[in-house]
Coordinates of C-alpha atoms and ligand atoms in Angstrom, one line a residue:
X1 CA -24.0 14.4 14.0
X2 CA -22.2 18.0 12.4
X3 CA -20.0 17.4 10.2
X4 CA -17.6 19.2 7.3
X5 CA -18.7 18.3 3.9
X6 CA -18.9 19.7 0.7
X7 CA -17.4 22.5 -1.3
X8 CA -14.9 20.1 -2.9
X9 CA -13.3 20.0 -5.6
X10 CA -12.7 16.5 -7.3
X11 CA -10.9 16.1 -10.6
X12 CA -13.2 13.2 -12.4
X13 CA -12.5 10.5 -15.0
X14 CA -15.2 12.5 -18.0
X15 CA -16.3 8.2 -17.7
X16 CA -17.3 8.4 -14.6
X17 CA -21.1 9.1 -13.3
X18 CA -20.6 8.7 -9.8
X19 CA -21.0 11.0 -7.4
X20 CA -18.3 11.9 -4.6
X21 CA -18.1 13.4 -1.3
X22 CA -15.8 14.0 1.7
X23 CA -16.5 14.0 5.1
X24 CA -14.3 15.3 7.9
X25 CA -16.3 13.3 10.7
X26 CA -15.9 15.4 14.1
X27 CA -13.2 13.4 15.2
X28 CA -11.3 13.6 13.0
X29 CA -12.0 10.5 10.8
X30 CA -11.7 11.4 6.8
X31 CA -13.7 10.0 4.8
X32 CA -14.6 9.9 0.9
X33 CA -18.3 8.8 -0.1
X34 CA -19.4 7.4 -3.4
X35 CA -22.4 6.8 -4.4
X36 CA -23.2 4.7 -7.8
X37 CA -26.7 3.9 -8.4
X38 CA -25.5 1.3 -10.7
X39 CA -23.2 -0.8 -8.2
X40 CA -24.5 -4.1 -7.4
X41 CA -21.8 -4.5 -4.7
X42 CA -21.1 -2.0 -2.2
X43 CA -17.1 -2.0 -0.5
X44 CA -15.4 0.2 2.3
X45 CA -11.9 0.3 2.7
X46 CA -10.2 1.7 5.8
X47 CA -6.1 2.9 5.9
X48 CA -5.2 3.4 9.5
X49 CA -1.9 5.2 9.5
X50 CA 0.4 2.8 11.6
X51 CA 1.8 0.0 10.3
X52 CA 5.5 -2.3 10.9
X53 CA 7.3 0.5 11.2
X54 CA 5.7 1.2 14.1
X55 CA 6.4 -2.3 15.7
X56 CA 7.5 -1.7 18.9
X57 CA 11.6 -2.8 19.3
X58 CA 11.8 -6.9 19.7
X59 CA 8.0 -7.3 18.9
X60 CA 8.3 -7.5 14.7
X61 CA 5.4 -8.5 13.1
X62 CA 2.8 -6.8 15.9
X63 CA 0.8 -4.3 13.8
X64 CA 0.8 -7.2 11.4
X65 CA -0.7 -9.6 14.0
X66 CA -3.0 -6.5 15.5
X67 CA -4.5 -6.6 11.9
X68 CA -5.0 -10.3 11.9
X69 CA -6.9 -10.0 15.7
X70 CA -9.3 -7.3 14.5
X71 CA -11.2 -9.9 11.8
X72 CA -11.7 -12.3 14.4
X73 CA -14.3 -10.7 16.8
X74 CA -16.3 -7.6 18.1
X75 CA -18.3 -6.8 21.5
X76 CA -20.9 -5.8 19.7
X77 CA -20.4 -9.1 17.3
X78 CA -18.2 -11.7 20.0
X79 CA -18.9 -14.9 17.5
X80 CA -15.8 -16.4 16.1
X81 CA -15.4 -14.9 13.2
X82 CA -18.5 -13.4 12.5
X83 CA -17.6 -10.3 10.3
X84 CA -16.3 -12.5 7.6
X85 CA -19.1 -15.0 7.7
X86 CA -21.4 -12.3 7.4
X87 CA -19.4 -10.9 4.4
X88 CA -19.1 -14.4 2.8
X89 CA -22.7 -15.5 2.6
X90 CA -23.5 -12.2 1.3
X91 CA -21.4 -12.5 -1.5
X92 CA -18.3 -10.5 -0.3
X93 CA -14.8 -10.7 0.0
X94 CA -12.9 -9.3 2.7
X95 CA -9.0 -8.8 3.0
X96 CA -6.4 -6.7 4.8
X97 CA -3.0 -5.9 4.8
X98 CA -0.1 -4.5 7.1
X99 CA 2.9 -2.1 5.3
X100 CA 5.4 -0.1 6.6
X101 CA 3.4 2.8 7.0
X102 CA -0.5 1.3 6.7
X103 CA -2.8 -1.1 7.9
X104 CA -5.7 -1.2 5.6
X105 CA -8.6 -3.4 5.9
X106 CA -11.6 -3.8 2.9
X107 CA -14.2 -5.8 1.5
X108 CA -17.1 -5.9 -0.1
X109 CA -20.5 -7.2 0.4
X110 CA -24.1 -7.2 -1.9
X111 CA -25.1 -4.0 -2.0
X112 CA -28.2 -4.5 -0.2
X113 CA -26.5 -5.8 3.2
X114 CA -24.3 -3.7 3.0
X115 CA -25.2 -1.4 6.4
X116 CA -24.8 -4.9 8.6
X117 CA -21.7 -5.8 7.0
X118 CA -20.4 -1.4 7.8
X119 CA -21.3 -2.0 11.5
X120 CA -19.1 -5.1 11.8
X121 CA -16.8 -3.8 9.9
X122 CA -17.0 -0.9 11.6
X123 CA -17.0 -2.2 15.2
X124 CA -12.9 -3.2 14.4
X125 CA -11.6 0.4 14.9
X126 CA -14.5 1.2 18.1
X127 CA -14.5 -2.2 20.6
X128 CA -12.3 -5.4 18.8
X129 CA -12.7 -8.0 21.1
X130 CA -8.9 -9.5 20.6
X131 CA -9.8 -12.6 23.2
X132 CA -6.7 -14.6 24.5
X133 CA -8.0 -17.5 23.4
X134 CA -8.0 -15.8 19.9
X135 CA -4.2 -14.9 20.3
X136 CA -2.0 -18.2 19.7
X137 CA -4.6 -19.1 17.2
X138 CA -3.8 -16.1 15.4
X139 CA 0.0 -16.1 16.4
X140 CA 0.4 -19.4 14.0
X141 CA -1.5 -17.8 11.6
X142 CA 0.8 -15.1 11.5
X143 CA 3.6 -17.5 11.3
X144 CA 2.5 -19.8 9.0
X145 CA 2.6 -17.0 6.8
X146 CA 6.0 -16.4 7.3
X147 CA 7.0 -19.8 6.7
X148 CA 5.0 -19.1 3.4
X149 CA 7.1 -16.3 2.4
X150 CA 9.8 -18.0 3.0
X151 CA 9.5 -20.1 0.1
X152 CA 9.1 -17.2 -2.1
X153 CA 11.9 -15.4 -4.1
X154 CA 10.3 -11.9 -4.0
X155 CA 9.7 -12.2 0.2
X156 CA 13.3 -13.4 0.3
X157 CA 14.9 -11.0 -2.1
X158 CA 12.2 -7.9 -0.4
X159 CA 13.6 -8.9 3.2
X160 CA 17.8 -9.4 1.8
X161 CA 17.4 -5.6 0.0
X162 CA 15.9 -4.6 3.7
X163 CA 18.8 -6.0 5.7
X164 CA 21.5 -4.4 3.7
X165 CA 20.4 -1.3 4.3
X166 CA 21.1 1.4 8.0
X167 CA 20.3 -0.5 10.5
X168 CA 19.2 2.5 12.9
X169 CA 15.8 3.1 9.5
X170 CA 12.7 1.0 10.3
X171 CA 13.2 -0.6 6.6
X172 CA 15.8 -2.3 7.9
X173 CA 13.7 -4.3 10.3
X174 CA 11.4 -7.4 9.4
X175 CA 7.7 -6.7 9.5
X176 CA 5.9 -10.1 9.0
X177 CA 5.8 -11.6 12.6
X178 CA 6.7 -15.6 13.3
X179 CA 6.3 -17.5 15.9
X180 CA 9.7 -16.3 18.0
X181 CA 9.0 -12.9 17.3
X182 CA 5.7 -12.9 18.8
X183 CA 5.2 -15.9 21.0
X184 CA 9.2 -17.6 21.7
X185 CA 11.2 -14.2 22.3
X186 CA 8.0 -11.7 24.1
X187 CA 7.7 -14.5 26.7
X188 CA 11.5 -15.1 27.1
X189 CA 11.3 -11.8 28.5
X190 CA 8.4 -11.7 31.1
X191 CA 5.8 -10.0 28.3
X192 CA 2.7 -10.6 28.2
X193 CA 1.4 -10.5 24.6
X194 CA -2.0 -9.5 24.5
X195 CA -1.1 -7.0 27.0
X196 CA 1.3 -5.6 23.7
X197 CA -1.5 -6.0 21.6
X198 CA -4.1 -3.6 23.2
X199 CA -1.1 -1.2 24.2
X200 CA 0.0 -1.2 20.6
X201 CA -3.8 -0.7 19.3
X202 CA -3.9 2.7 21.9
X203 CA -1.8 3.6 18.6
X204 CA -5.1 3.3 16.8
X205 CA -6.6 6.9 16.6
X206 CA -9.3 8.4 14.5
X207 CA -6.8 11.2 13.2
X208 CA -4.7 9.3 11.7
X209 CA -7.2 7.1 9.6
X210 CA -8.9 7.9 5.6
X211 CA -12.0 5.7 5.1
X212 CA -13.1 5.1 1.2
X213 CA -17.1 4.1 1.7
X214 CA -19.1 3.2 -1.8
X215 CA -22.9 2.2 -2.1
X216 CA -25.6 2.8 -4.2
X217 CA -27.5 4.8 -2.3
X218 CA -27.4 8.2 -2.8
X219 CA -24.6 10.5 -0.8
X220 CA -27.2 11.5 1.6
X221 CA -27.4 8.2 3.1
X222 CA -24.1 7.0 3.1
X223 CA -23.3 10.0 4.9
X224 CA -25.8 9.3 7.6
X225 CA -24.7 6.0 7.3
X226 CA -21.1 6.3 8.1
X227 CA -21.7 9.1 11.0
X228 CA -24.0 6.7 12.7
X229 CA -21.4 3.7 12.1
X230 CA -17.8 5.5 12.6
X231 CA -18.3 8.9 14.9
X232 CA -17.5 6.4 17.7
X233 CA -14.1 5.5 16.4
X234 CA -11.8 7.7 19.4
X235 CA -9.4 10.3 19.0
X236 CA -6.3 9.9 20.5
X237 CA -4.7 12.5 18.4
X238 CA -2.0 10.6 17.5
X239 CA 1.1 12.2 15.6
X240 CA 1.7 10.3 12.4
X241 CA 4.8 8.4 11.9
X242 CA 7.4 10.4 10.3
X243 CA 10.5 8.4 8.8
X244 CA 13.8 9.5 9.9
X245 CA 15.0 10.1 7.1
X246 CA 17.0 7.8 3.7
X247 CA 16.7 3.8 4.5
X248 CA 20.1 3.9 2.4
X249 CA 23.1 6.0 3.2
X250 CA 26.7 5.8 1.0
X251 CA 28.0 2.7 2.5
X252 CA 24.8 1.1 1.6
X253 CA 25.5 1.8 -2.3
X254 CA 27.4 0.6 -5.1
X255 CA 27.0 -3.4 -4.0
X256 CA 27.0 -6.0 -5.6
X257 CA 24.7 -8.6 -4.1
X258 CA 24.5 -12.5 -5.5
X259 CA 21.9 -14.6 -4.0
X260 CA 20.4 -18.2 -5.1
X261 CA 17.0 -18.4 -5.9
X262 CA 14.4 -20.9 -4.8
X263 CA 12.7 -21.0 -8.7
X264 CA 15.4 -21.3 -11.0
X265 CA 16.4 -18.3 -13.5
X266 CA 18.8 -15.4 -13.4
X267 CA 17.0 -12.2 -12.2
X268 CA 19.5 -9.2 -12.5
X269 CA 17.7 -6.1 -10.4
X270 CA 19.1 -2.5 -10.2
X271 CA 17.7 0.0 -7.3
X272 CA 18.9 3.0 -6.1
X273 CA 17.6 5.7 -4.0
X274 CA 15.3 8.0 -5.5
X275 CA 13.1 11.4 -4.0
X276 CA 9.6 9.4 -3.4
X277 CA 7.7 10.4 -7.2
X278 CA 4.6 11.0 -4.9
X279 CA 6.7 14.1 -4.0
X280 CA 6.5 15.9 -7.9
X281 CA 2.8 13.8 -8.3
X282 CA 2.1 16.7 -11.5
X283 CA 5.3 16.4 -12.6
X284 CA 5.7 12.8 -12.9
X285 CA 9.4 12.7 -13.1
X286 CA 10.1 8.7 -12.2
X287 CA 7.2 8.1 -14.9
X288 CA 9.1 9.8 -17.6
X289 CA 12.4 8.0 -16.7
X290 CA 10.9 4.9 -16.4
X291 CA 8.5 4.9 -19.7
X292 CA 12.6 6.1 -21.1
X293 CA 14.6 2.9 -19.1
X294 CA 11.4 0.5 -19.7
X295 CA 11.0 1.7 -23.4
X296 CA 11.4 -2.0 -26.0
X297 CA 11.8 0.0 -29.2
X298 CA 15.2 0.3 -31.5
X299 CA 17.7 1.9 -30.1
X300 CA 16.3 1.1 -26.7
X301 CA 18.9 -0.1 -23.5
X302 CA 16.0 -3.2 -23.9
X303 CA 16.8 -3.4 -27.7
X304 CA 20.5 -3.9 -27.5
X305 CA 20.9 -6.6 -24.7
X306 CA 17.6 -8.4 -26.0
X307 CA 20.2 -7.8 -29.3
X308 CA 23.3 -9.6 -27.2
X309 CA 20.7 -12.3 -26.3
X310 CA 21.3 -11.9 -22.6
X311 CA 18.6 -10.6 -22.1
X312 CA 14.2 -11.6 -22.3
X313 CA 12.4 -8.5 -20.6
X314 CA 12.6 -5.5 -18.7
X315 CA 10.8 -3.4 -16.8
X316 CA 12.1 0.0 -14.6
X317 CA 10.4 2.2 -12.3
X318 CA 10.1 3.8 -8.8
X319 CA 8.3 1.6 -6.2
X320 CA 5.7 3.7 -4.1
X321 CA 7.1 3.0 -0.8
X322 CA 7.0 5.6 1.6
X323 CA 6.3 9.2 1.3
X324 CA 9.7 9.6 2.5
X325 CA 12.0 7.2 0.5
X326 CA 11.7 5.9 -2.6
X327 CA 13.7 3.4 -5.2
X328 CA 14.1 3.4 -8.8
X329 CA 14.5 -0.2 -10.2
X330 CA 15.7 -1.8 -13.7
X331 CA 14.9 -5.4 -13.5
X332 CA 15.4 -8.2 -15.9
X333 CA 15.2 -12.1 -16.6
X334 CA 18.3 -13.3 -17.8
X335 CA 19.1 -15.8 -20.3
X336 CA 22.7 -17.8 -19.3
X337 CA 24.6 -16.0 -21.3
X338 CA 23.6 -12.7 -19.5
X339 CA 24.4 -14.3 -16.3
X340 CA 27.9 -14.6 -17.7
X341 CA 27.6 -11.2 -18.8
X342 CA 25.7 -10.0 -16.0
X343 CA 28.7 -7.0 -15.5
X344 CA 28.3 -6.3 -18.9
X345 CA 25.0 -5.2 -18.4
X346 CA 25.6 -3.3 -15.5
X347 CA 27.6 -1.3 -17.3
X348 CA 25.4 -0.1 -20.0
X349 CA 22.6 0.7 -18.4
X350 CA 24.6 3.4 -16.0
X351 CA 25.9 4.2 -19.7
X352 CA 22.7 4.9 -20.7
X353 CA 21.8 6.3 -17.3
X354 CA 24.6 8.8 -17.9
X355 CA 23.3 9.5 -21.6
X356 CA 19.9 10.2 -20.3
X357 CA 21.5 12.9 -17.8
X358 CA 23.3 14.7 -21.0
X359 CA 21.0 14.8 -23.6
X360 CA 18.3 16.3 -20.6
X361 CA 14.7 16.8 -20.3
X362 CA 12.2 17.1 -23.8
X363 CA 9.3 18.7 -23.8
X364 CA 7.8 16.5 -26.5
X365 CA 7.9 13.5 -24.6
X366 CA 6.8 14.9 -21.3
X367 CA 3.4 16.4 -23.1
X368 CA 3.4 12.5 -24.7
X369 CA 3.0 10.9 -21.7
X370 CA 0.9 13.8 -20.2
X371 CA -1.7 13.0 -23.1
X372 CA -2.1 9.4 -22.8
X373 CA -2.1 9.5 -18.8
X374 CA -5.0 11.8 -19.7
X375 CA -6.8 10.1 -21.7
X376 CA -6.1 6.7 -20.3
X377 CA -7.8 8.9 -16.5
X378 CA -10.7 10.3 -18.4
X379 CA -11.7 6.8 -20.1
X380 CA -10.3 4.0 -17.6
X381 CA -12.9 0.8 -17.6
X382 CA -14.9 1.1 -14.6
X383 CA -13.6 -1.8 -11.5
X384 CA -15.0 -3.8 -9.2
X385 CA -16.0 -0.9 -6.0
X386 CA -13.1 -3.4 -3.6
X387 CA -10.4 -2.5 -5.8
X388 CA -11.7 1.2 -6.5
X389 CA -11.8 2.0 -2.5
X390 CA -8.7 0.5 -1.8
X391 CA -6.9 2.3 -4.8
X392 CA -8.8 5.5 -3.8
X393 CA -7.4 5.5 -0.1
X394 CA -4.6 5.5 -0.9
X395 CA -4.9 9.0 -2.8
X396 CA -6.2 10.3 0.4
X397 CA -3.5 10.4 2.6
X398 CA -0.6 11.0 -0.1
X399 CA -2.1 13.4 -2.7
X400 CA -2.2 16.9 -0.6
X401 CA -4.8 19.0 0.0
X402 CA -5.2 22.5 -0.1
X403 CA -7.5 23.7 2.4
X404 CA -11.6 22.6 3.2
X405 CA -12.1 24.7 0.2
X406 CA -10.6 23.1 -2.3
X407 CA -10.1 20.0 -1.0
X408 CA -8.8 17.8 -4.1
X409 CA -8.5 13.7 -4.6
X410 CA -7.7 12.4 -8.2
X411 CA -9.4 9.3 -8.5
X412 CA -6.9 6.3 -8.9
X413 CA -4.6 7.6 -11.7
X414 CA -2.7 10.7 -10.9
X415 CA -2.3 12.7 -14.1
X416 CA 0.9 13.8 -14.9
X417 CA -0.3 17.6 -15.7
Ligands
LIG501 ZN1 -1.1 -11.8 7.7

């Protein structure tokens, strides 16, 4: 099968001996092939540009439920859990996650068993079975995940932040799904959840997919394997999801929200919307700010608050929620005294932000960070193939391409310069 390949310029770490090739299949599926002669594990990750933000109104959690269902069985391998059984019997592991705009599936396996494992994996995107008997079982699995999340402060606070956002933005929605959203309520409305699932699966089009494949064979071998297995993924030219602006407007800002955690302790988080860092990935403005706000040396904001006996630690940085919106957060574990002075701490943080603004940008700080990043990038430790493919697939989606001939991928770490 003809495919576009070669003529690709990669920014590659100096310590990296692997070979890379970009492959665009005729069905518009973008692939990155990685050949590593020294590896004993092979791995693959597929990122589908459909996530929980695409859940239909009143069917919260459908994208996550679909993620579960694809694991179950396919027409080619109809045995229950055929895929996961094969992977675990051959020294591997598999998992998946649904985020707001994407769903990611990934696995690793002994390098000698890669072809068979990859064939089972490819069936997720070609002909999954999605049988009726799997439906209730997987709704129960989604529901038990939700019940577990209810006991986690991280999940609770995240949902609270979402809940306080603009109601007409998909960020506001509940994304995990539960027995209520996937079984009780659809039934009340006379909906057949399996049919809704099949309808939703139509969004899975090859033009919205990115695939990273990591094997020990040559690039030519990996290419012919990928071409033979993934060229059958249907391309229905779906339009990729675009967020309707920011999830917070003036009425959602300058709010103080107090919540009682499950695990005892005092935690303060100050967060505000920022332009996503990825839009300025070469300059890295949020990296610059998180370096200064998160600094722990003398004269730093943390040093002052710690000297006052109010906080035990401080983290600062921007999340990578979406290409369209993001939040910068400053989080601190507070002492009991800090809890009593919470508003004073907030005042100090904003005074410091004001100071940073007045002081302006210093080139020497940028240069120092750029050289640290550059060194870390070029001399990074080799990570497990499964971690490498999952990190790299996201870069494929978010780092802008520069046309066929000059297409670049920033492997794992984005350099500041
Ligand atoms: Zn799940």
